[in-house]
Amino acid sequence: MAEQEVIHNVDLHLEQETDTSPQHSRFAAERRAFWAMQAQLLKAYEGKYVAILNAKVVDSDEDKSALAQRLYRRFGYQPIYVQLVTAASLPIFRMSSPRQTLRS
């Protein structure tokens, strides 16, 4: 039996989002910066995860967990957008910081 191909659609229209917290706004800005830079990122980082902070790539790695650990040590717990750079379509996940998870 052949495997079915899974297609992920990503809606980048942010008008429908209701979270207006400063953290959410910063995260959304970093996400927009990633997508604005995607063509350039493909040339330099294809197949790697990149971390976007203040609309700039601050780190990259093939291992998302190793990248996240470095980011938290270096920048603390703040909105940083991490995404795999690829020409293929990807789902987007937003991960809360460990502090927010512990408070829930």
Short mmCIF file of N, CA and C in Angstrom, two decimals:
data_model
loop_
_atom_site.label_atom_id
_atom_site.label_comp_id
_atom_site.label_asym_id
_atom_site.label_seq_id
_atom_site.Cartn_x
_atom_site.Cartn_y
_atom_site.Cartn_z
N MET A 1 0.84 -1.18 0.00
CA MET A 1 0.00 0.00 0.00
C MET A 1 0.89 1.25 0.00
N ALA A 2 0.63 2.14 -0.92
CA ALA A 2 1.43 3.36 -1.03
C ALA A 2 1.05 4.35 0.07
N GLU A 3 2.05 5.05 0.58
CA GLU A 3 1.79 6.08 1.59
C GLU A 3 1.15 7.29 0.94
N GLN A 4 0.21 7.91 1.65
CA GLN A 4 -0.41 9.12 1.14
C GLN A 4 0.48 10.31 1.45
N GLU A 5 0.57 11.21 0.50
CA GLU A 5 1.34 12.42 0.72
C GLU A 5 0.52 13.38 1.57
N VAL A 6 1.16 13.96 2.57
CA VAL A 6 0.50 14.92 3.44
C VAL A 6 0.88 16.32 2.98
N ILE A 7 -0.12 17.14 2.76
CA ILE A 7 0.11 18.51 2.35
C ILE A 7 -0.32 19.42 3.48
N HIS A 8 0.57 20.31 3.89
CA HIS A 8 0.28 21.26 4.96
C HIS A 8 0.07 22.64 4.37
N ASN A 9 -1.02 23.26 4.75
CA ASN A 9 -1.27 24.63 4.35
C ASN A 9 -1.00 25.54 5.53
N VAL A 10 -0.36 26.64 5.27
CA VAL A 10 -0.05 27.61 6.33
C VAL A 10 -0.72 28.93 5.97
N ASP A 11 -1.56 29.41 6.88
CA ASP A 11 -2.22 30.69 6.68
C ASP A 11 -1.40 31.76 7.37
N LEU A 12 -0.82 32.67 6.60
CA LEU A 12 0.02 33.71 7.16
C LEU A 12 -0.73 35.01 7.41
N HIS A 13 -2.03 35.00 7.25
CA HIS A 13 -2.83 36.20 7.51
C HIS A 13 -3.03 36.33 9.01
N LEU A 14 -2.50 37.39 9.59
CA LEU A 14 -2.49 37.55 11.03
C LEU A 14 -3.66 38.37 11.55
N GLU A 15 -4.52 38.88 10.67
CA GLU A 15 -5.61 39.73 11.11
C GLU A 15 -6.56 39.00 12.05
N GLN A 16 -6.65 37.69 11.94
CA GLN A 16 -7.61 36.93 12.72
C GLN A 16 -7.09 36.60 14.12
N GLU A 17 -5.84 36.84 14.40
CA GLU A 17 -5.28 36.50 15.70
C GLU A 17 -5.75 37.50 16.75
N THR A 18 -6.09 36.98 17.92
CA THR A 18 -6.63 37.83 18.96
C THR A 18 -5.62 38.15 20.06
N ASP A 19 -4.52 37.43 20.13
CA ASP A 19 -3.50 37.68 21.15
C ASP A 19 -2.72 38.93 20.79
N THR A 20 -2.84 39.96 21.60
CA THR A 20 -2.14 41.22 21.32
C THR A 20 -1.05 41.51 22.34
N SER A 21 -0.61 40.48 23.05
CA SER A 21 0.44 40.67 24.05
C SER A 21 1.74 41.10 23.36
N PRO A 22 2.61 41.79 24.10
CA PRO A 22 3.89 42.20 23.51
C PRO A 22 4.71 41.01 23.01
N GLN A 23 4.69 39.89 23.75
CA GLN A 23 5.45 38.71 23.31
C GLN A 23 4.90 38.17 21.99
N HIS A 24 3.58 38.12 21.90
CA HIS A 24 2.98 37.61 20.67
C HIS A 24 3.30 38.53 19.49
N SER A 25 3.23 39.83 19.71
CA SER A 25 3.54 40.79 18.65
C SER A 25 4.98 40.65 18.19
N ARG A 26 5.91 40.48 19.13
CA ARG A 26 7.33 40.31 18.77
C ARG A 26 7.53 39.00 17.99
N PHE A 27 6.88 37.92 18.45
CA PHE A 27 6.99 36.64 17.76
C PHE A 27 6.45 36.75 16.33
N ALA A 28 5.31 37.41 16.18
CA ALA A 28 4.72 37.59 14.86
C ALA A 28 5.65 38.40 13.95
N ALA A 29 6.31 39.40 14.50
CA ALA A 29 7.25 40.20 13.72
C ALA A 29 8.44 39.36 13.27
N GLU A 30 8.94 38.49 14.15
CA GLU A 30 10.07 37.61 13.79
C GLU A 30 9.64 36.63 12.71
N ARG A 31 8.41 36.12 12.81
CA ARG A 31 7.89 35.18 11.81
C ARG A 31 7.80 35.89 10.45
N ARG A 32 7.28 37.10 10.43
CA ARG A 32 7.20 37.86 9.17
C ARG A 32 8.59 38.10 8.59
N ALA A 33 9.56 38.39 9.44
CA ALA A 33 10.94 38.61 8.98
C ALA A 33 11.49 37.35 8.33
N PHE A 34 11.23 36.19 8.94
CA PHE A 34 11.68 34.92 8.35
C PHE A 34 11.15 34.77 6.93
N TRP A 35 9.83 34.95 6.78
CA TRP A 35 9.23 34.73 5.47
C TRP A 35 9.69 35.79 4.47
N ALA A 36 9.97 36.99 4.91
CA ALA A 36 10.48 38.02 4.01
C ALA A 36 11.88 37.68 3.52
N MET A 37 12.65 36.96 4.34
CA MET A 37 14.04 36.60 4.00
C MET A 37 14.17 35.21 3.41
N GLN A 38 13.06 34.51 3.20
CA GLN A 38 13.13 33.08 2.85
C GLN A 38 14.02 32.80 1.64
N ALA A 39 13.93 33.60 0.59
CA ALA A 39 14.74 33.33 -0.61
C ALA A 39 16.23 33.39 -0.29
N GLN A 40 16.65 34.39 0.48
CA GLN A 40 18.06 34.50 0.85
C GLN A 40 18.46 33.38 1.81
N LEU A 41 17.56 33.03 2.71
CA LEU A 41 17.85 31.96 3.67
C LEU A 41 18.04 30.62 2.97
N LEU A 42 17.28 30.36 1.93
CA LEU A 42 17.42 29.10 1.18
C LEU A 42 18.84 28.94 0.63
N LYS A 43 19.43 30.03 0.19
CA LYS A 43 20.78 29.96 -0.38
C LYS A 43 21.82 29.60 0.67
N ALA A 44 21.68 30.10 1.88
CA ALA A 44 22.71 29.92 2.90
C ALA A 44 22.41 28.85 3.93
N TYR A 45 21.12 28.56 4.18
CA TYR A 45 20.76 27.70 5.31
C TYR A 45 19.84 26.54 4.97
N GLU A 46 19.66 26.20 3.71
CA GLU A 46 18.71 25.14 3.36
C GLU A 46 19.02 23.85 4.11
N GLY A 47 17.99 23.28 4.71
CA GLY A 47 18.15 22.04 5.48
C GLY A 47 18.50 22.27 6.94
N LYS A 48 18.65 23.52 7.35
CA LYS A 48 18.96 23.85 8.74
C LYS A 48 17.82 24.65 9.36
N TYR A 49 17.77 24.61 10.68
CA TYR A 49 16.86 25.47 11.42
C TYR A 49 17.58 26.79 11.65
N VAL A 50 16.85 27.90 11.46
CA VAL A 50 17.42 29.20 11.75
C VAL A 50 16.63 29.85 12.88
N ALA A 51 17.31 30.68 13.64
CA ALA A 51 16.68 31.44 14.72
C ALA A 51 16.67 32.90 14.32
N ILE A 52 15.49 33.51 14.34
CA ILE A 52 15.34 34.91 13.95
C ILE A 52 15.04 35.73 15.20
N LEU A 53 15.85 36.73 15.45
CA LEU A 53 15.67 37.65 16.56
C LEU A 53 15.99 39.05 16.06
N ASN A 54 15.10 39.99 16.30
CA ASN A 54 15.26 41.36 15.80
C ASN A 54 15.45 41.38 14.28
N ALA A 55 14.68 40.50 13.60
CA ALA A 55 14.67 40.41 12.13
C ALA A 55 16.01 40.01 11.54
N LYS A 56 16.85 39.31 12.33
CA LYS A 56 18.15 38.83 11.85
C LYS A 56 18.35 37.39 12.25
N VAL A 57 19.12 36.65 11.46
CA VAL A 57 19.50 35.29 11.83
C VAL A 57 20.57 35.40 12.91
N VAL A 58 20.27 34.83 14.10
CA VAL A 58 21.24 34.90 15.19
C VAL A 58 21.94 33.57 15.42
N ASP A 59 21.41 32.48 14.85
CA ASP A 59 22.05 31.17 14.99
C ASP A 59 21.34 30.20 14.06
N SER A 60 21.99 29.07 13.78
CA SER A 60 21.39 28.02 12.96
C SER A 60 22.01 26.68 13.35
N ASP A 61 21.27 25.62 13.03
CA ASP A 61 21.76 24.28 13.35
C ASP A 61 20.87 23.26 12.64
N GLU A 62 21.41 22.09 12.34
CA GLU A 62 20.60 21.00 11.80
C GLU A 62 19.77 20.35 12.89
N ASP A 63 20.17 20.51 14.15
CA ASP A 63 19.48 19.93 15.30
C ASP A 63 18.68 21.02 16.01
N LYS A 64 17.36 20.93 15.92
CA LYS A 64 16.48 21.96 16.49
C LYS A 64 16.63 22.06 18.01
N SER A 65 16.77 20.93 18.69
CA SER A 65 16.91 20.93 20.16
C SER A 65 18.21 21.59 20.60
N ALA A 66 19.30 21.26 19.92
CA ALA A 66 20.58 21.88 20.26
C ALA A 66 20.52 23.39 20.04
N LEU A 67 19.87 23.79 18.95
CA LEU A 67 19.72 25.21 18.66
C LEU A 67 18.91 25.90 19.76
N ALA A 68 17.79 25.31 20.16
CA ALA A 68 16.95 25.90 21.20
C ALA A 68 17.71 26.06 22.52
N GLN A 69 18.49 25.05 22.89
CA GLN A 69 19.26 25.14 24.13
C GLN A 69 20.26 26.29 24.08
N ARG A 70 20.96 26.44 22.96
CA ARG A 70 21.90 27.55 22.82
C ARG A 70 21.19 28.89 22.88
N LEU A 71 20.04 28.98 22.23
CA LEU A 71 19.30 30.23 22.21
C LEU A 71 18.86 30.65 23.60
N TYR A 72 18.31 29.71 24.38
CA TYR A 72 17.86 30.04 25.74
C TYR A 72 19.03 30.46 26.63
N ARG A 73 20.18 29.78 26.47
CA ARG A 73 21.36 30.17 27.26
C ARG A 73 21.85 31.56 26.86
N ARG A 74 21.85 31.84 25.58
CA ARG A 74 22.41 33.09 25.08
C ARG A 74 21.46 34.28 25.22
N PHE A 75 20.16 34.06 24.95
CA PHE A 75 19.22 35.18 24.90
C PHE A 75 18.14 35.13 25.98
N GLY A 76 18.08 34.07 26.76
CA GLY A 76 17.03 33.95 27.76
C GLY A 76 15.70 33.58 27.11
N TYR A 77 14.66 33.68 27.91
CA TYR A 77 13.33 33.30 27.45
C TYR A 77 12.62 34.51 26.88
N GLN A 78 12.72 34.65 25.56
CA GLN A 78 12.05 35.73 24.85
C GLN A 78 11.60 35.21 23.50
N PRO A 79 10.72 35.93 22.82
CA PRO A 79 10.23 35.44 21.53
C PRO A 79 11.35 35.38 20.48
N ILE A 80 11.64 34.18 20.04
CA ILE A 80 12.62 33.94 18.98
C ILE A 80 11.94 32.98 18.01
N TYR A 81 11.93 33.30 16.75
CA TYR A 81 11.29 32.45 15.75
C TYR A 81 12.31 31.45 15.23
N VAL A 82 11.98 30.15 15.34
CA VAL A 82 12.85 29.08 14.85
C VAL A 82 12.07 28.30 13.80
N GLN A 83 12.68 28.16 12.62
CA GLN A 83 12.00 27.48 11.52
C GLN A 83 13.03 26.76 10.66
N LEU A 84 12.64 25.61 10.14
CA LEU A 84 13.45 24.88 9.18
C LEU A 84 13.42 25.62 7.85
N VAL A 85 14.57 25.82 7.26
CA VAL A 85 14.66 26.48 5.96
C VAL A 85 14.59 25.40 4.88
N THR A 86 13.52 25.43 4.12
CA THR A 86 13.33 24.46 3.06
C THR A 86 12.40 25.04 2.01
N ALA A 87 12.53 24.55 0.80
CA ALA A 87 11.65 25.00 -0.28
C ALA A 87 10.30 24.30 -0.20
N ALA A 88 10.22 23.22 0.56
CA ALA A 88 8.96 22.47 0.72
C ALA A 88 8.02 23.19 1.68
N SER A 89 6.75 22.88 1.58
CA SER A 89 5.75 23.45 2.48
C SER A 89 5.86 22.79 3.86
N LEU A 90 5.77 23.61 4.92
CA LEU A 90 5.89 23.10 6.29
C LEU A 90 4.76 23.61 7.16
N PRO A 91 4.36 22.81 8.15
CA PRO A 91 3.44 23.36 9.15
C PRO A 91 4.24 24.26 10.10
N ILE A 92 3.59 25.22 10.74
CA ILE A 92 4.26 26.10 11.70
C ILE A 92 3.70 25.80 13.08
N PHE A 93 4.58 25.61 14.03
CA PHE A 93 4.20 25.36 15.40
C PHE A 93 4.73 26.48 16.27
N ARG A 94 3.94 26.95 17.23
CA ARG A 94 4.40 27.95 18.17
C ARG A 94 4.58 27.25 19.51
N MET A 95 5.78 27.29 20.04
CA MET A 95 6.08 26.63 21.30
C MET A 95 6.16 27.67 22.40
N SER A 96 5.47 27.42 23.50
CA SER A 96 5.55 28.32 24.63
C SER A 96 6.89 28.14 25.34
N SER A 97 7.28 29.15 26.06
CA SER A 97 8.50 29.02 26.84
C SER A 97 8.24 28.09 28.01
N PRO A 98 9.28 27.48 28.58
CA PRO A 98 9.09 26.60 29.73
C PRO A 98 8.42 27.31 30.90
N ARG A 99 8.67 28.59 31.07
CA ARG A 99 8.04 29.33 32.18
C ARG A 99 6.52 29.39 31.99
N GLN A 100 6.06 29.65 30.77
CA GLN A 100 4.62 29.70 30.53
C GLN A 100 3.99 28.32 30.71
N THR A 101 4.68 27.28 30.30
CA THR A 101 4.17 25.93 30.43
C THR A 101 4.02 25.55 31.90
N LEU A 102 4.98 25.94 32.73
CA LEU A 102 4.92 25.61 34.15
C LEU A 102 3.81 26.35 34.87
N ARG A 103 3.47 27.55 34.41
CA ARG A 103 2.41 28.34 35.05
C ARG A 103 1.02 27.85 34.68
N SER A 104 0.89 27.15 33.57
CA SER A 104 -0.43 26.70 33.11
C SER A 104 -1.02 25.64 34.00
#
